[in-house]
Short mmCIF file of C-alpha atoms and ligand atoms in Angstrom, two decimals:
data_model
loop_
_atom_site.label_atom_id
_atom_site.label_comp_id
_atom_site.label_asym_id
_atom_site.label_seq_id
_atom_site.Cartn_x
_atom_site.Cartn_y
_atom_site.Cartn_z
CA MET A 1 53.32 -5.17 15.96
CA ALA A 2 56.38 -6.31 13.99
CA ASP A 3 55.60 -3.60 11.41
CA LYS A 4 55.32 -0.96 14.05
CA LEU A 5 58.58 -2.02 15.67
CA ALA A 6 60.31 -1.92 12.27
CA ARG A 7 59.04 1.63 11.70
CA ILE A 8 60.32 2.70 15.10
CA GLN A 9 63.66 1.05 14.44
CA ALA A 10 63.95 3.07 11.25
CA ALA A 11 63.02 6.31 13.04
CA PHE A 12 65.65 5.68 15.72
CA ASN A 13 68.37 4.76 13.27
CA VAL A 14 70.74 7.71 12.93
CA THR A 15 72.42 7.06 9.56
CA ASP A 16 76.04 7.92 8.76
CA GLU A 17 74.77 10.83 6.64
CA GLU A 18 72.75 12.13 9.57
CA VAL A 19 75.76 11.84 11.86
CA ASP A 20 77.69 13.96 9.39
CA ARG A 21 74.89 16.56 9.13
CA ILE A 22 74.43 16.79 12.90
CA ALA A 23 78.19 17.22 13.34
CA ASP A 24 78.15 20.12 10.88
CA ARG A 25 75.18 21.79 12.53
CA PHE A 26 76.78 21.34 15.93
CA CYS A 27 79.99 22.92 14.67
CA GLN A 28 78.00 25.90 13.29
CA ALA A 29 76.11 26.25 16.58
CA MET A 30 79.46 26.43 18.42
CA ALA A 31 80.61 29.29 16.20
CA ALA A 32 77.28 31.11 16.58
CA GLY A 33 77.28 30.71 20.37
CA LEU A 34 80.83 32.03 20.65
CA ALA A 35 79.96 35.01 18.48
CA GLY A 36 77.07 35.85 20.80
CA GLN A 37 74.49 34.97 18.15
CA PHE A 38 71.38 32.92 18.76
CA SER A 39 72.45 29.34 19.42
CA PRO A 40 71.25 26.33 21.41
CA LEU A 41 74.82 26.10 22.77
CA LYS A 42 75.48 28.46 25.67
CA MET A 43 79.29 28.31 25.24
CA LEU A 44 80.00 29.35 28.82
CA PRO A 45 83.53 30.53 29.73
CA SER A 46 85.08 28.60 32.62
CA PHE A 47 87.96 31.05 33.25
CA LEU A 48 90.11 27.95 33.60
CA ASP A 49 93.14 26.93 31.53
CA LYS A 50 94.42 23.35 31.28
CA PRO A 51 96.72 22.18 34.10
CA GLN A 52 100.45 21.83 33.61
CA GLY A 53 100.67 18.45 35.35
CA SER A 54 102.96 19.65 38.12
CA GLU A 55 100.19 21.01 40.39
CA SER A 56 100.51 19.54 43.88
CA GLY A 57 99.28 19.80 47.48
CA CYS A 58 96.16 18.90 49.49
CA TYR A 59 92.75 20.23 48.51
CA MET A 60 89.10 19.62 49.21
CA ALA A 61 86.80 18.83 46.33
CA LEU A 62 83.03 18.88 46.25
CA ASP A 63 81.28 17.08 43.44
CA PHE A 64 77.65 18.13 43.19
CA GLY A 65 76.01 16.36 40.28
CA GLY A 66 72.35 16.10 41.15
CA THR A 67 72.00 12.52 42.36
CA ASN A 68 74.73 12.38 45.01
CA ILE A 69 77.18 14.75 46.56
CA ARG A 70 80.75 13.63 47.04
CA ALA A 71 83.22 15.35 49.32
CA VAL A 72 86.81 14.30 48.63
CA TYR A 73 90.04 15.23 50.38
CA VAL A 74 92.71 14.83 47.71
CA GLU A 75 96.47 14.96 47.72
CA LEU A 76 97.88 15.92 44.32
CA LEU A 77 101.32 14.46 43.86
CA GLY A 78 102.26 16.15 40.57
CA GLY A 79 103.23 14.28 37.41
CA GLY A 80 99.60 13.44 36.80
CA GLN A 81 99.34 11.44 40.04
CA TRP A 82 97.00 11.87 43.00
CA ARG A 83 95.81 10.10 46.11
CA VAL A 84 92.33 10.24 47.61
CA VAL A 85 92.92 10.61 51.35
CA ARG A 86 89.28 10.59 52.49
CA LYS A 87 85.91 10.72 50.84
CA ASN A 88 82.24 10.74 51.72
CA SER A 89 79.25 10.49 49.53
CA ALA A 90 75.56 11.02 50.25
CA PRO A 91 72.41 10.95 48.14
CA LEU A 92 70.55 14.24 47.82
CA LYS A 93 67.30 12.36 48.05
CA HIS A 94 66.79 9.60 50.58
CA LEU A 95 63.14 8.90 51.14
CA GLN A 96 63.69 6.25 53.85
CA GLY A 97 66.05 8.70 55.54
CA GLY A 98 63.24 11.24 55.42
CA TYR A 99 64.84 13.89 53.25
CA ASP A 100 64.84 15.16 49.68
CA TYR A 101 66.94 18.21 48.87
CA THR A 102 66.03 18.09 45.19
CA GLY A 103 62.32 18.96 45.42
CA ALA A 104 60.57 22.33 45.16
CA ASP A 105 59.69 22.34 48.86
CA THR A 106 63.30 22.61 50.08
CA ASN A 107 65.42 25.71 49.68
CA ALA A 108 68.97 26.79 48.92
CA GLU A 109 70.00 27.16 52.56
CA GLU A 110 68.77 23.68 53.54
CA LEU A 111 70.50 22.14 50.55
CA PHE A 112 73.84 23.87 51.09
CA ASP A 113 73.81 23.28 54.85
CA PHE A 114 73.49 19.56 54.12
CA ILE A 115 76.41 19.76 51.69
CA ALA A 116 78.55 21.85 54.06
CA GLU A 117 78.12 19.26 56.78
CA ALA A 118 79.37 16.48 54.49
CA ILE A 119 82.38 18.59 53.51
CA ILE A 120 83.30 19.41 57.11
CA ASN A 121 83.05 15.74 58.12
CA THR A 122 85.42 14.80 55.32
CA ALA A 123 87.86 17.69 55.60
CA ASN A 124 88.44 17.66 59.33
CA PRO A 125 90.37 20.89 58.84
CA GLN A 126 93.19 21.82 61.16
CA ARG A 127 94.11 24.77 59.01
CA GLU A 128 92.82 26.65 56.00
CA LEU A 129 91.93 24.43 53.12
CA LEU A 130 91.07 25.46 49.57
CA LEU A 131 88.05 23.83 48.01
CA GLY A 132 87.20 23.25 44.36
CA HIS A 133 83.51 22.87 43.63
CA THR A 134 82.23 20.89 40.69
CA PHE A 135 78.68 22.06 40.15
CA SER A 136 77.13 20.19 37.25
CA PHE A 137 74.51 22.60 36.00
CA PRO A 138 74.53 25.50 33.52
CA CYS A 139 76.10 28.54 35.17
CA ARG A 140 76.90 32.02 33.99
CA GLN A 141 80.41 32.57 35.36
CA LEU A 142 81.53 36.07 36.22
CA GLY A 143 84.93 34.80 37.28
CA ILE A 144 86.68 31.66 38.38
CA ASN A 145 84.85 31.63 41.72
CA GLU A 146 81.55 33.25 40.80
CA ALA A 147 78.92 31.15 39.09
CA LEU A 148 75.24 32.01 38.82
CA LEU A 149 72.95 29.05 38.26
CA ILE A 150 71.08 29.81 35.03
CA ASN A 151 68.53 27.03 35.48
CA TRP A 152 68.32 23.62 37.05
CA THR A 153 68.42 20.58 34.76
CA LYS A 154 67.98 16.82 35.36
CA GLU A 155 64.56 17.47 36.95
CA ILE A 156 65.96 19.18 40.09
CA ARG A 157 63.67 21.80 41.59
CA THR A 158 65.21 23.07 44.87
CA ALA A 159 63.82 26.56 45.47
CA GLY A 160 65.88 29.71 45.64
CA VAL A 161 69.04 28.58 43.84
CA GLU A 162 68.35 29.64 40.24
CA GLY A 163 69.88 33.04 39.59
CA ARG A 164 72.11 32.87 42.67
CA GLU A 165 75.82 32.50 43.09
CA VAL A 166 76.44 28.93 44.18
CA ASN A 167 79.86 29.31 45.79
CA ARG A 168 78.61 32.18 47.91
CA LEU A 169 75.75 29.95 49.10
CA LEU A 170 78.31 27.24 49.86
CA ALA A 171 80.71 29.60 51.70
CA GLU A 172 77.84 30.97 53.81
CA SER A 173 76.76 27.47 54.79
CA LEU A 174 80.34 26.45 55.63
CA ASN A 175 80.58 29.51 57.90
CA ARG A 176 77.26 28.77 59.56
CA GLN A 177 78.32 25.18 60.25
CA GLY A 178 81.71 26.08 61.71
CA GLY A 179 83.71 25.19 58.60
CA GLY A 180 84.87 28.73 57.83
CA GLY A 181 88.44 27.48 57.38
CA ILE A 182 87.39 25.73 54.20
CA LYS A 183 87.53 28.27 51.41
CA PRO A 184 85.71 27.65 48.12
CA CYS A 185 88.08 29.14 45.52
CA VAL A 186 86.86 27.79 42.18
CA VAL A 187 83.64 26.52 40.69
CA LEU A 188 83.54 24.40 37.55
CA ASN A 189 81.27 22.18 35.52
CA ASP A 190 81.73 18.38 35.71
CA THR A 191 82.72 18.22 32.04
CA VAL A 192 85.44 20.77 32.79
CA GLY A 193 86.59 18.73 35.81
CA THR A 194 86.77 15.64 33.62
CA LEU A 195 88.84 17.40 30.98
CA VAL A 196 91.16 18.93 33.59
CA THR A 197 91.73 15.48 35.13
CA ALA A 198 92.64 13.87 31.81
CA ALA A 199 94.80 16.85 30.83
CA TYR A 200 96.75 16.49 34.11
CA ASP A 201 98.78 13.77 32.38
CA ASP A 202 97.70 13.89 28.73
CA PRO A 203 98.49 17.01 26.68
CA ASN A 204 96.24 15.78 23.85
CA ALA A 205 93.14 15.90 26.06
CA ASP A 206 91.02 18.74 24.69
CA ILE A 207 87.41 17.57 25.05
CA GLY A 208 85.62 16.60 28.27
CA THR A 209 82.20 15.04 28.41
CA ILE A 210 79.70 13.39 30.71
CA CYS A 211 77.47 10.54 29.55
CA GLY A 212 75.63 9.74 32.76
CA THR A 213 72.43 10.93 34.41
CA GLY A 214 72.88 14.11 32.38
CA HIS A 215 74.86 14.89 29.26
CA ASN A 216 77.17 17.74 28.30
CA THR A 217 80.52 18.46 26.64
CA CYS A 218 83.26 21.07 27.03
CA TYR A 219 86.39 21.72 24.95
CA TYR A 220 89.66 23.55 25.28
CA ASP A 221 89.68 26.74 23.27
CA ALA A 222 93.36 27.33 22.48
CA GLU A 223 92.74 30.81 21.13
CA ARG A 224 91.10 31.91 24.37
CA ALA A 225 93.40 29.70 26.50
CA MET A 226 90.27 28.60 28.33
CA ILE A 227 87.95 25.65 28.66
CA ILE A 228 84.45 26.40 27.35
CA ASN A 229 81.41 24.62 28.77
CA MET A 230 79.09 24.21 25.81
CA GLU A 231 76.01 22.95 27.70
CA SER A 232 75.53 20.70 24.70
CA GLY A 233 72.62 18.89 26.37
CA ASN A 234 70.56 21.83 25.15
CA PHE A 235 71.46 21.20 21.48
CA ASP A 236 68.23 20.83 19.53
CA GLU A 237 68.88 20.55 15.81
CA LEU A 238 68.08 16.87 15.82
CA PRO A 239 65.80 14.31 14.16
CA VAL A 240 63.15 13.91 16.88
CA THR A 241 60.39 11.31 17.04
CA ALA A 242 56.88 11.58 18.50
CA TYR A 243 58.21 9.80 21.63
CA ASP A 244 60.86 12.46 22.14
CA ARG A 245 58.23 15.18 21.85
CA ASN A 246 56.00 13.39 24.31
CA LEU A 247 58.83 12.91 26.83
CA ASP A 248 59.79 16.56 26.49
CA GLU A 249 56.22 17.69 27.15
CA LEU A 250 56.01 15.51 30.26
CA SER A 251 59.31 16.85 31.62
CA GLU A 252 59.98 19.60 34.16
CA LYS A 253 61.29 22.04 31.52
CA PRO A 254 59.66 21.44 28.12
CA GLY A 255 61.63 22.79 25.19
CA GLN A 256 64.95 22.73 27.03
CA GLN A 257 67.75 20.15 27.02
CA ARG A 258 66.40 18.37 23.96
CA LEU A 259 69.61 16.45 23.22
CA GLU A 260 69.93 15.49 26.88
CA LYS A 261 66.39 14.10 26.87
CA MET A 262 67.30 11.91 23.86
CA VAL A 263 70.58 10.59 25.22
CA ALA A 264 71.03 10.81 28.99
CA GLY A 265 70.50 8.22 31.71
CA ARG A 266 67.88 10.34 33.47
CA TYR A 267 65.61 9.88 30.44
CA LEU A 268 66.43 6.73 28.45
CA GLY A 269 64.38 4.41 30.67
CA ALA A 270 61.33 6.66 30.43
CA LEU A 271 61.77 6.94 26.67
CA ALA A 272 61.90 3.15 26.35
CA GLY A 273 58.76 2.97 28.52
CA LEU A 274 56.85 5.31 26.21
CA ILE A 275 57.81 3.28 23.17
CA ALA A 276 56.92 0.00 24.88
CA ASP A 277 53.48 1.37 25.84
CA ASP A 278 52.85 2.26 22.24
CA VAL A 279 54.14 -0.94 20.64
CA PHE A 280 52.82 -3.48 23.11
CA GLY A 281 49.86 -1.55 24.43
CA ALA A 282 51.35 -2.16 27.85
CA GLU A 283 51.19 0.21 30.76
CA PHE A 284 54.85 0.66 31.54
CA SER A 285 54.42 4.27 32.62
CA ARG A 286 57.38 6.60 32.53
CA GLU A 287 58.62 5.65 35.95
CA ARG A 288 58.50 1.87 35.70
CA ILE A 289 61.53 1.33 33.50
CA THR A 290 64.81 2.89 34.54
CA THR A 291 67.99 3.20 32.56
CA GLU A 292 69.54 0.61 34.91
CA ASP A 293 66.76 -1.76 33.81
CA LEU A 294 67.78 -1.19 30.20
CA ALA A 295 71.36 -2.15 31.10
CA ALA A 296 70.13 -5.31 32.86
CA ILE A 297 67.93 -6.25 29.89
CA LEU A 298 70.81 -5.77 27.45
CA ASN A 299 73.04 -7.81 29.74
CA GLN A 300 70.52 -10.64 29.29
CA GLN A 301 69.76 -10.70 33.00
CA GLU A 302 66.62 -12.71 33.48
CA GLY A 303 63.72 -11.96 35.70
CA CYS A 304 63.55 -8.17 35.53
CA PHE A 305 60.34 -8.25 33.54
CA ALA A 306 57.75 -10.83 32.51
CA ALA A 307 59.10 -13.26 29.93
CA GLY A 308 56.64 -11.99 27.32
CA GLU A 309 57.82 -8.42 27.75
CA GLU A 310 61.50 -9.14 27.73
CA TRP A 311 62.12 -9.78 24.04
CA GLY A 312 60.36 -6.59 22.98
CA LEU A 313 62.01 -4.52 25.67
CA ARG A 314 65.42 -5.77 24.57
CA GLN A 315 64.77 -4.53 21.01
CA ILE A 316 63.66 -1.16 22.34
CA ALA A 317 66.56 -0.87 24.78
CA ALA A 318 69.01 -1.63 21.97
CA LEU A 319 67.62 1.07 19.74
CA VAL A 320 67.43 3.90 22.29
CA VAL A 321 70.93 3.08 23.55
CA ARG A 322 72.43 2.93 20.07
CA ARG A 323 70.76 6.19 19.05
CA SER A 324 72.04 7.88 22.18
CA ALA A 325 75.63 6.84 21.49
CA ARG A 326 75.48 7.86 17.81
CA LEU A 327 73.99 11.29 18.57
CA VAL A 328 76.60 11.93 21.22
CA ALA A 329 79.36 10.80 18.83
CA ALA A 330 78.03 13.22 16.20
CA THR A 331 78.43 16.11 18.63
CA PHE A 332 81.99 14.99 19.45
CA LEU A 333 82.73 14.95 15.76
CA GLY A 334 81.27 18.46 15.44
CA THR A 335 83.49 19.63 18.28
CA VAL A 336 86.64 18.17 16.71
CA ARG A 337 85.69 19.76 13.36
CA PHE A 338 85.49 23.11 15.10
CA ILE A 339 88.85 22.80 16.87
CA ASP A 340 90.76 21.08 14.09
CA PRO A 341 88.84 21.08 10.78
CA LEU A 342 91.43 19.05 8.85
CA LEU A 343 92.00 16.64 11.70
CA THR A 344 95.72 17.15 11.78
CA LYS A 345 96.23 16.57 15.51
CA GLN A 346 95.55 13.89 18.10
CA HIS A 347 92.53 14.48 20.33
CA THR A 348 91.67 12.76 23.58
CA ILE A 349 88.03 12.92 24.62
CA ALA A 350 87.83 12.45 28.39
CA ILE A 351 84.53 10.75 29.30
CA ASP A 352 82.93 10.07 32.63
CA GLY A 353 79.45 8.85 33.51
CA SER A 354 77.55 5.68 34.22
CA LEU A 355 76.09 5.35 30.75
CA TYR A 356 79.49 5.30 29.08
CA GLU A 357 81.01 3.11 31.74
CA LYS A 358 78.25 0.59 32.29
CA MET A 359 75.69 0.47 29.50
CA PRO A 360 76.39 -2.61 27.35
CA GLY A 361 77.55 -1.62 23.87
CA TYR A 362 77.55 2.12 24.53
CA ALA A 363 81.28 2.83 24.34
CA GLY A 364 81.57 0.54 21.31
CA HIS A 365 78.83 2.42 19.42
CA ILE A 366 80.52 5.78 20.03
CA GLU A 367 83.85 4.45 18.87
CA ALA A 368 82.42 2.78 15.77
CA THR A 369 80.54 5.96 14.81
CA LEU A 370 83.67 8.07 15.16
CA ASN A 371 85.78 5.56 13.24
CA THR A 372 83.38 5.42 10.30
CA ALA A 373 83.18 9.20 10.19
CA THR A 374 86.94 9.76 10.32
CA GLY A 375 87.77 7.07 7.77
CA LYS A 376 91.50 7.02 7.02
CA LYS A 377 92.16 9.18 10.04
CA THR A 378 90.69 6.69 12.47
CA GLY A 379 92.78 6.69 15.60
CA GLN A 380 93.29 10.48 15.69
CA ILE A 381 90.39 10.71 18.15
CA LYS A 382 90.83 8.69 21.32
CA LEU A 383 88.17 8.10 23.95
CA ARG A 384 89.37 7.82 27.52
CA LEU A 385 87.27 6.82 30.51
CA THR A 386 88.17 9.35 33.20
CA LYS A 387 86.58 7.99 36.34
CA ASP A 388 85.76 10.42 39.13
CA GLY A 389 87.13 13.15 36.91
CA SER A 390 84.70 15.68 38.25
CA GLY A 391 85.93 15.33 41.86
CA ILE A 392 89.65 15.08 41.12
CA GLY A 393 89.34 17.86 38.54
CA ALA A 394 87.96 20.21 41.21
CA ALA A 395 91.05 19.58 43.36
CA ILE A 396 93.36 20.17 40.38
CA ALA A 397 91.46 23.38 39.58
CA ALA A 398 91.93 24.52 43.20
CA ALA A 399 95.66 23.86 42.80
CA ILE A 400 95.73 25.94 39.60
CA ILE A 401 94.16 28.81 41.57
CA ALA A 402 96.56 28.35 44.50
CA ARG A 403 99.45 28.68 42.07
CA ARG A 404 98.04 31.94 40.66
C1 BGC B 501 73.92 19.94 32.97
C2 BGC B 501 75.39 20.08 32.67
C3 BGC B 501 76.13 18.86 33.17
C4 BGC B 501 75.51 17.59 32.65
C5 BGC B 501 76.21 16.34 33.15
C6 BGC B 501 73.39 18.60 32.46
O1 BGC B 501 72.07 18.43 32.84
O2 BGC B 501 73.18 20.99 32.37
O3 BGC B 501 75.90 21.26 33.27
O4 BGC B 501 77.47 18.96 32.76
O5 BGC B 501 74.16 17.54 33.01
O6 BGC B 501 76.16 16.22 34.52
#
């Protein structure tokens, strides 16, 4: 067993050389995707520039990430400041409450009616109100307010949304529910919202990323004066193990989102479960260990699992978490190499997501990986936790549109 664990540890150890190689491949995939060549990176235009920092006024924001929806009524004060006036949040799946809007047996109309109701309850509109919509899935954008869902990710299966324009679905539901005064005017990815929020008061912010249930990164393309959503969760030029292949095969969309399945919160618990089954011959099953369990185990919380299981699980948790952070850091490095090959400028990477915020050691591993890779230029790349960036960013984006 010790031998087996040692072999797995070696397979999950992403060396400094591998970090460097992955960063290079990622950088090449960015160039290929932008040039319209075959690439795992979709490089989707957002039609959105960075904010100036002076945007102000009251806006509605909808943050639709896959686990919860959040409706937020925000007052932007300018100078990088804002105030949340009201907010409501609801899970998309609540089995005790008798609903699940994420399964294949519900449809687009049911899902968006549920969302519209939450928005109307939060907005309480006396007059017309512009709404920014953060929709955290890969979308082909035809314009700032027109986004077609390419495919669901994060195991969501709601029928009748793929291929459709999500802000039209939202506007129709708002009308049906008597909220026609609330006007969706922009749709953006959560990575884009996170970058926009950080850039509201930090001109060096040029990368936005989510390390949470899902994973993805966007960057500011100065040449195009536009933020590009890379959909980096689909990156696949990576050193995979048999466990990664197995998890991919068991997933809703085999072959897709390979990086995401190696790094994101939706999958890390299941991955640890598969490894534990193999090493200890236990029957953890994919659903028994969650990513929150991994955090508890690494926090040395007792009593989550049988004493005999705990030691082994802690080793496994440590290695999947460390690998996740190092892979993600390699893609950040690739992004910086693309924007600024000689690393002459300062870069702020705006990060949101539960994994980055709460998983013990995660932020430290990313930072250490970046520091080693940048050597003498350590400190040029800054990581900044941008909490609730996707909601606030949607309001800032609405303000950018209002100004236009
Ligand atoms: C989606 C991205 C999103 C990320 C983080 C991924 O599954 O494809 O659009 O940014 O999750 O929420």
